[in-house]
Amino acid sequence: MDEKYKLVYQKVEAMASMEHDPIANMANIAALLHETFGWWWTGFYRVQGETLVLGPFQGPVACTRIQFGRGVCGTAWKMRETIVVPDVEQFPGHIACSALSRSEIVVPIFKDDVVVGVLDIDSKELSAFDQTDAFWLEKIVALL
Ligand code: SME
C-alpha cells in the first residue's frame, strides 16, 4: 500500500511541478488514483460560496452540489479534517450518489488555511480506507 502511494505521490509531484492549473491537476490526480487503486468513485468537489460543486472525477455520474455541513463531504469541509467512513450506512446524513458505495474517505484541501475543496473516494467494499490512506491522500492533495 505504501509503495503504491509513494509512486503516485512522486507522479503527482512531477505533474504539479509542470502544470499549475488546479483543474487539470485534479483531473489527472483523480485518473491516477482511480486507475492505481481500482476504487468505485474518485473525484473532487470545489468550494463555491456555501456549496461544494462537482469537479474532475472518475467513476459513475455523481451529485453535483453538496451544502456546507451536509453528507460526508460537507462535514469534512465544516470540520476541516479527513473523515474515514468504514460503513456509509452508519454515517448519519451520508449522501448516496451511488447505491453501490459501501465505504468512503473525504480529505479537505486547504489553501492559505481555508478549505477550497475536498477529495472524495468511494469503494464498493466495506472498510476500504484507513489512516494510511488518510496520510497519503492528505500529502497528495497538498501538492495541488
Ligand atoms: N457520499 C458523499 C457524496 C458524494 S458521492 O459519494 C460522489 C457524501 O456523503 O458527501
PDB file of C-alpha atoms and ligand atoms in Angstrom:
ATOM      1  CA  MET A   1       0.000   0.000   0.000  1.00  0.00           C
ATOM      2  CA  ASP A   2       2.725   2.485   0.999  1.00  0.00           C
ATOM      3  CA  GLU A   3       4.736   1.588  -2.108  1.00  0.00           C
ATOM      4  CA  LYS A   4       1.796   2.252  -4.430  1.00  0.00           C
ATOM      5  CA  TYR A   5       1.108   5.566  -2.712  1.00  0.00           C
ATOM      6  CA  LYS A   6       4.781   6.530  -2.858  1.00  0.00           C
ATOM      7  CA  LEU A   7       4.745   6.086  -6.641  1.00  0.00           C
ATOM      8  CA  VAL A   8       1.511   8.001  -7.019  1.00  0.00           C
ATOM      9  CA  TYR A   9       2.907  10.785  -4.846  1.00  0.00           C
ATOM     10  CA  GLN A  10       6.036  11.051  -6.986  1.00  0.00           C
ATOM     11  CA  LYS A  11       3.979  11.174 -10.181  1.00  0.00           C
ATOM     12  CA  VAL A  12       1.709  13.887  -8.792  1.00  0.00           C
ATOM     13  CA  GLU A  13       4.733  15.855  -7.614  1.00  0.00           C
ATOM     14  CA  ALA A  14       6.152  15.749 -11.154  1.00  0.00           C
ATOM     15  CA  MET A  15       2.762  16.607 -12.672  1.00  0.00           C
ATOM     16  CA  ALA A  16       2.164  19.553 -10.352  1.00  0.00           C
ATOM     17  CA  SER A  17       5.617  20.976 -10.998  1.00  0.00           C
ATOM     18  CA  MET A  18       4.867  21.128 -14.733  1.00  0.00           C
ATOM     19  CA  GLU A  19       1.225  22.221 -14.643  1.00  0.00           C
ATOM     20  CA  HIS A  20      -0.229  24.914 -12.408  1.00  0.00           C
ATOM     21  CA  ASP A  21      -3.879  24.788 -13.403  1.00  0.00           C
ATOM     22  CA  PRO A  22      -5.661  23.161 -10.430  1.00  0.00           C
ATOM     23  CA  ILE A  23      -8.492  21.657 -12.534  1.00  0.00           C
ATOM     24  CA  ALA A  24      -6.032  19.987 -14.888  1.00  0.00           C
ATOM     25  CA  ASN A  25      -4.122  18.609 -11.922  1.00  0.00           C
ATOM     26  CA  MET A  26      -7.300  17.434 -10.161  1.00  0.00           C
ATOM     27  CA  ALA A  27      -8.327  15.627 -13.353  1.00  0.00           C
ATOM     28  CA  ASN A  28      -5.047  13.753 -13.578  1.00  0.00           C
ATOM     29  CA  ILE A  29      -4.895  13.022  -9.832  1.00  0.00           C
ATOM     30  CA  ALA A  30      -8.406  11.521  -9.999  1.00  0.00           C
ATOM     31  CA  ALA A  31      -7.397   9.397 -13.000  1.00  0.00           C
ATOM     32  CA  LEU A  32      -4.128   8.279 -11.434  1.00  0.00           C
ATOM     33  CA  LEU A  33      -5.658   7.310  -8.077  1.00  0.00           C
ATOM     34  CA  HIS A  34      -8.654   5.635  -9.674  1.00  0.00           C
ATOM     35  CA  GLU A  35      -6.551   3.583 -12.053  1.00  0.00           C
ATOM     36  CA  THR A  36      -3.964   2.629  -9.423  1.00  0.00           C
ATOM     37  CA  PHE A  37      -6.344   1.501  -6.698  1.00  0.00           C
ATOM     38  CA  GLY A  38      -9.452   0.490  -8.669  1.00  0.00           C
ATOM     39  CA  TRP A  39     -11.896   2.339  -6.451  1.00  0.00           C
ATOM     40  CA  TRP A  40     -15.567   2.851  -7.338  1.00  0.00           C
ATOM     41  CA  TRP A  41     -15.560   6.662  -7.474  1.00  0.00           C
ATOM     42  CA  THR A  42     -12.632   9.058  -7.153  1.00  0.00           C
ATOM     43  CA  GLY A  43     -13.045  12.777  -7.514  1.00  0.00           C
ATOM     44  CA  PHE A  44     -13.098  16.344  -6.346  1.00  0.00           C
ATOM     45  CA  TYR A  45     -15.661  18.850  -5.166  1.00  0.00           C
ATOM     46  CA  ARG A  46     -14.710  22.527  -5.168  1.00  0.00           C
ATOM     47  CA  VAL A  47     -15.976  25.165  -2.743  1.00  0.00           C
ATOM     48  CA  GLN A  48     -18.115  27.791  -4.468  1.00  0.00           C
ATOM     49  CA  GLY A  49     -19.634  30.068  -1.822  1.00  0.00           C
ATOM     50  CA  GLU A  50     -21.669  27.929   0.601  1.00  0.00           C
ATOM     51  CA  THR A  51     -21.678  24.887  -1.694  1.00  0.00           C
ATOM     52  CA  LEU A  52     -19.372  22.144  -2.875  1.00  0.00           C
ATOM     53  CA  VAL A  53     -19.654  21.787  -6.646  1.00  0.00           C
ATOM     54  CA  LEU A  54     -18.625  18.640  -8.513  1.00  0.00           C
ATOM     55  CA  GLY A  55     -15.167  18.828 -10.084  1.00  0.00           C
ATOM     56  CA  PRO A  56     -12.994  16.381 -12.040  1.00  0.00           C
ATOM     57  CA  PHE A  57     -13.738  12.748 -11.221  1.00  0.00           C
ATOM     58  CA  GLN A  58     -13.588   9.159 -12.417  1.00  0.00           C
ATOM     59  CA  GLY A  59     -16.500   6.792 -11.968  1.00  0.00           C
ATOM     60  CA  PRO A  60     -20.272   6.945 -12.289  1.00  0.00           C
ATOM     61  CA  VAL A  61     -22.322  10.148 -12.540  1.00  0.00           C
ATOM     62  CA  ALA A  62     -22.462  11.896  -9.135  1.00  0.00           C
ATOM     63  CA  CYS A  63     -24.383  14.554  -7.213  1.00  0.00           C
ATOM     64  CA  THR A  64     -23.341  17.991  -8.449  1.00  0.00           C
ATOM     65  CA  ARG A  65     -23.888  20.129  -5.330  1.00  0.00           C
ATOM     66  CA  ILE A  66     -23.408  19.476  -1.618  1.00  0.00           C
ATOM     67  CA  GLN A  67     -24.187  22.085   1.036  1.00  0.00           C
ATOM     68  CA  PHE A  68     -21.809  23.079   3.837  1.00  0.00           C
ATOM     69  CA  GLY A  69     -22.101  20.574   6.694  1.00  0.00           C
ATOM     70  CA  ARG A  70     -24.122  18.059   4.625  1.00  0.00           C
ATOM     71  CA  GLY A  71     -23.060  14.490   3.870  1.00  0.00           C
ATOM     72  CA  VAL A  72     -19.536  13.227   4.409  1.00  0.00           C
ATOM     73  CA  CYS A  73     -18.098  15.852   2.052  1.00  0.00           C
ATOM     74  CA  GLY A  74     -19.837  18.830   3.637  1.00  0.00           C
ATOM     75  CA  THR A  75     -18.904  17.526   7.089  1.00  0.00           C
ATOM     76  CA  ALA A  76     -15.196  17.212   6.183  1.00  0.00           C
ATOM     77  CA  TRP A  77     -15.378  20.798   4.918  1.00  0.00           C
ATOM     78  CA  LYS A  78     -17.061  22.002   8.142  1.00  0.00           C
ATOM     79  CA  MET A  79     -14.779  20.018  10.489  1.00  0.00           C
ATOM     80  CA  ARG A  80     -11.692  20.856   8.402  1.00  0.00           C
ATOM     81  CA  GLU A  81     -10.482  17.278   8.761  1.00  0.00           C
ATOM     82  CA  THR A  82     -10.251  13.989   6.899  1.00  0.00           C
ATOM     83  CA  ILE A  83     -13.201  11.671   7.521  1.00  0.00           C
ATOM     84  CA  VAL A  84     -12.911   7.906   7.118  1.00  0.00           C
ATOM     85  CA  VAL A  85     -16.292   6.146   6.919  1.00  0.00           C
ATOM     86  CA  PRO A  86     -15.969   2.336   7.186  1.00  0.00           C
ATOM     87  CA  ASP A  87     -19.703   1.817   6.529  1.00  0.00           C
ATOM     88  CA  VAL A  88     -21.657   4.603   4.850  1.00  0.00           C
ATOM     89  CA  GLU A  89     -24.937   3.281   6.271  1.00  0.00           C
ATOM     90  CA  GLN A  90     -23.648   4.133   9.726  1.00  0.00           C
ATOM     91  CA  PHE A  91     -22.854   7.758   8.841  1.00  0.00           C
ATOM     92  CA  PRO A  92     -25.881   9.944   9.623  1.00  0.00           C
ATOM     93  CA  GLY A  93     -26.656  12.183   6.657  1.00  0.00           C
ATOM     94  CA  HIS A  94     -24.463  10.312   4.186  1.00  0.00           C
ATOM     95  CA  ILE A  95     -25.439  11.323   0.641  1.00  0.00           C
ATOM     96  CA  ALA A  96     -25.791   8.231  -1.536  1.00  0.00           C
ATOM     97  CA  CYS A  97     -24.799   9.347  -5.045  1.00  0.00           C
ATOM     98  CA  SER A  98     -24.407   5.663  -5.852  1.00  0.00           C
ATOM     99  CA  ALA A  99     -26.265   2.886  -4.055  1.00  0.00           C
ATOM    100  CA  LEU A 100     -23.213   0.665  -4.523  1.00  0.00           C
ATOM    101  CA  SER A 101     -20.848   2.736  -2.349  1.00  0.00           C
ATOM    102  CA  ARG A 102     -20.166   0.988   0.964  1.00  0.00           C
ATOM    103  CA  SER A 103     -17.241   2.955   2.442  1.00  0.00           C
ATOM    104  CA  GLU A 104     -15.742   6.351   1.841  1.00  0.00           C
ATOM    105  CA  ILE A 105     -12.916   8.764   2.649  1.00  0.00           C
ATOM    106  CA  VAL A 106     -13.077  12.538   2.271  1.00  0.00           C
ATOM    107  CA  VAL A 107      -9.967  14.712   2.507  1.00  0.00           C
ATOM    108  CA  PRO A 108     -10.241  18.500   2.691  1.00  0.00           C
ATOM    109  CA  ILE A 109      -7.963  20.634   0.504  1.00  0.00           C
ATOM    110  CA  PHE A 110      -6.552  23.793   2.073  1.00  0.00           C
ATOM    111  CA  LYS A 111      -5.251  26.956   0.511  1.00  0.00           C
ATOM    112  CA  ASP A 112      -3.968  29.615   2.931  1.00  0.00           C
ATOM    113  CA  ASP A 113      -5.679  27.703   5.750  1.00  0.00           C
ATOM    114  CA  VAL A 114      -9.089  27.887   4.038  1.00  0.00           C
ATOM    115  CA  VAL A 115     -10.865  24.765   2.703  1.00  0.00           C
ATOM    116  CA  VAL A 116     -11.137  25.198  -1.074  1.00  0.00           C
ATOM    117  CA  GLY A 117     -12.394  21.730  -1.917  1.00  0.00           C
ATOM    118  CA  VAL A 118     -12.392  18.060  -0.989  1.00  0.00           C
ATOM    119  CA  LEU A 119     -11.115  14.834  -2.462  1.00  0.00           C
ATOM    120  CA  ASP A 120     -13.830  12.179  -2.140  1.00  0.00           C
ATOM    121  CA  ILE A 121     -13.270   8.471  -2.721  1.00  0.00           C
ATOM    122  CA  ASP A 122     -15.883   5.712  -2.566  1.00  0.00           C
ATOM    123  CA  SER A 123     -15.413   1.956  -2.503  1.00  0.00           C
ATOM    124  CA  LYS A 124     -17.853  -0.883  -3.091  1.00  0.00           C
ATOM    125  CA  GLU A 125     -16.121  -2.741  -0.219  1.00  0.00           C
ATOM    126  CA  LEU A 126     -16.759  -2.075   3.459  1.00  0.00           C
ATOM    127  CA  SER A 127     -13.835  -0.572   5.445  1.00  0.00           C
ATOM    128  CA  ALA A 128     -11.738   0.074   2.343  1.00  0.00           C
ATOM    129  CA  PHE A 129      -9.924   3.077   3.857  1.00  0.00           C
ATOM    130  CA  ASP A 130      -7.773   3.610   6.930  1.00  0.00           C
ATOM    131  CA  GLN A 131      -5.204   6.001   8.362  1.00  0.00           C
ATOM    132  CA  THR A 132      -2.609   5.014   5.739  1.00  0.00           C
ATOM    133  CA  ASP A 133      -4.970   6.268   3.034  1.00  0.00           C
ATOM    134  CA  ALA A 134      -5.663   9.424   5.037  1.00  0.00           C
ATOM    135  CA  PHE A 135      -1.939  10.085   5.492  1.00  0.00           C
ATOM    136  CA  TRP A 136      -1.053   9.712   1.808  1.00  0.00           C
ATOM    137  CA  LEU A 137      -4.124  11.366   0.352  1.00  0.00           C
ATOM    138  CA  GLU A 138      -3.550  14.427   2.565  1.00  0.00           C
ATOM    139  CA  LYS A 139       0.039  14.585   1.288  1.00  0.00           C
ATOM    140  CA  ILE A 140      -1.122  14.221  -2.301  1.00  0.00           C
ATOM    141  CA  VAL A 141      -3.781  16.954  -2.206  1.00  0.00           C
ATOM    142  CA  ALA A 142      -1.303  19.289  -0.506  1.00  0.00           C
ATOM    143  CA  LEU A 143       0.570  19.279  -3.834  1.00  0.00           C
ATOM    144  CA  LEU A 144      -2.367  20.982  -5.566  1.00  0.00           C
TER     145      LEU A 144
HETATM  146  N1  SME B   1     -21.189  10.379  -0.342  1.00  0.00           N
HETATM  147  C1  SME B   1     -20.842  11.770  -0.424  1.00  0.00           C
HETATM  148  C2  SME B   1     -21.459  12.419  -1.641  1.00  0.00           C
HETATM  149  C3  SME B   1     -20.562  12.424  -2.829  1.00  0.00           C
HETATM  150  S1  SME B   1     -20.529  10.958  -3.637  1.00  0.00           S
HETATM  151  O1  SME B   1     -20.022   9.897  -2.752  1.00  0.00           O
HETATM  152  C4  SME B   1     -19.582  11.035  -5.010  1.00  0.00           C
HETATM  153  C5  SME B   1     -21.268  12.487   0.828  1.00  0.00           C
HETATM  154  O2  SME B   1     -21.968  11.922   1.679  1.00  0.00           O
HETATM  155  O3  SME B   1     -20.907  13.646   0.989  1.00  0.00           O
END
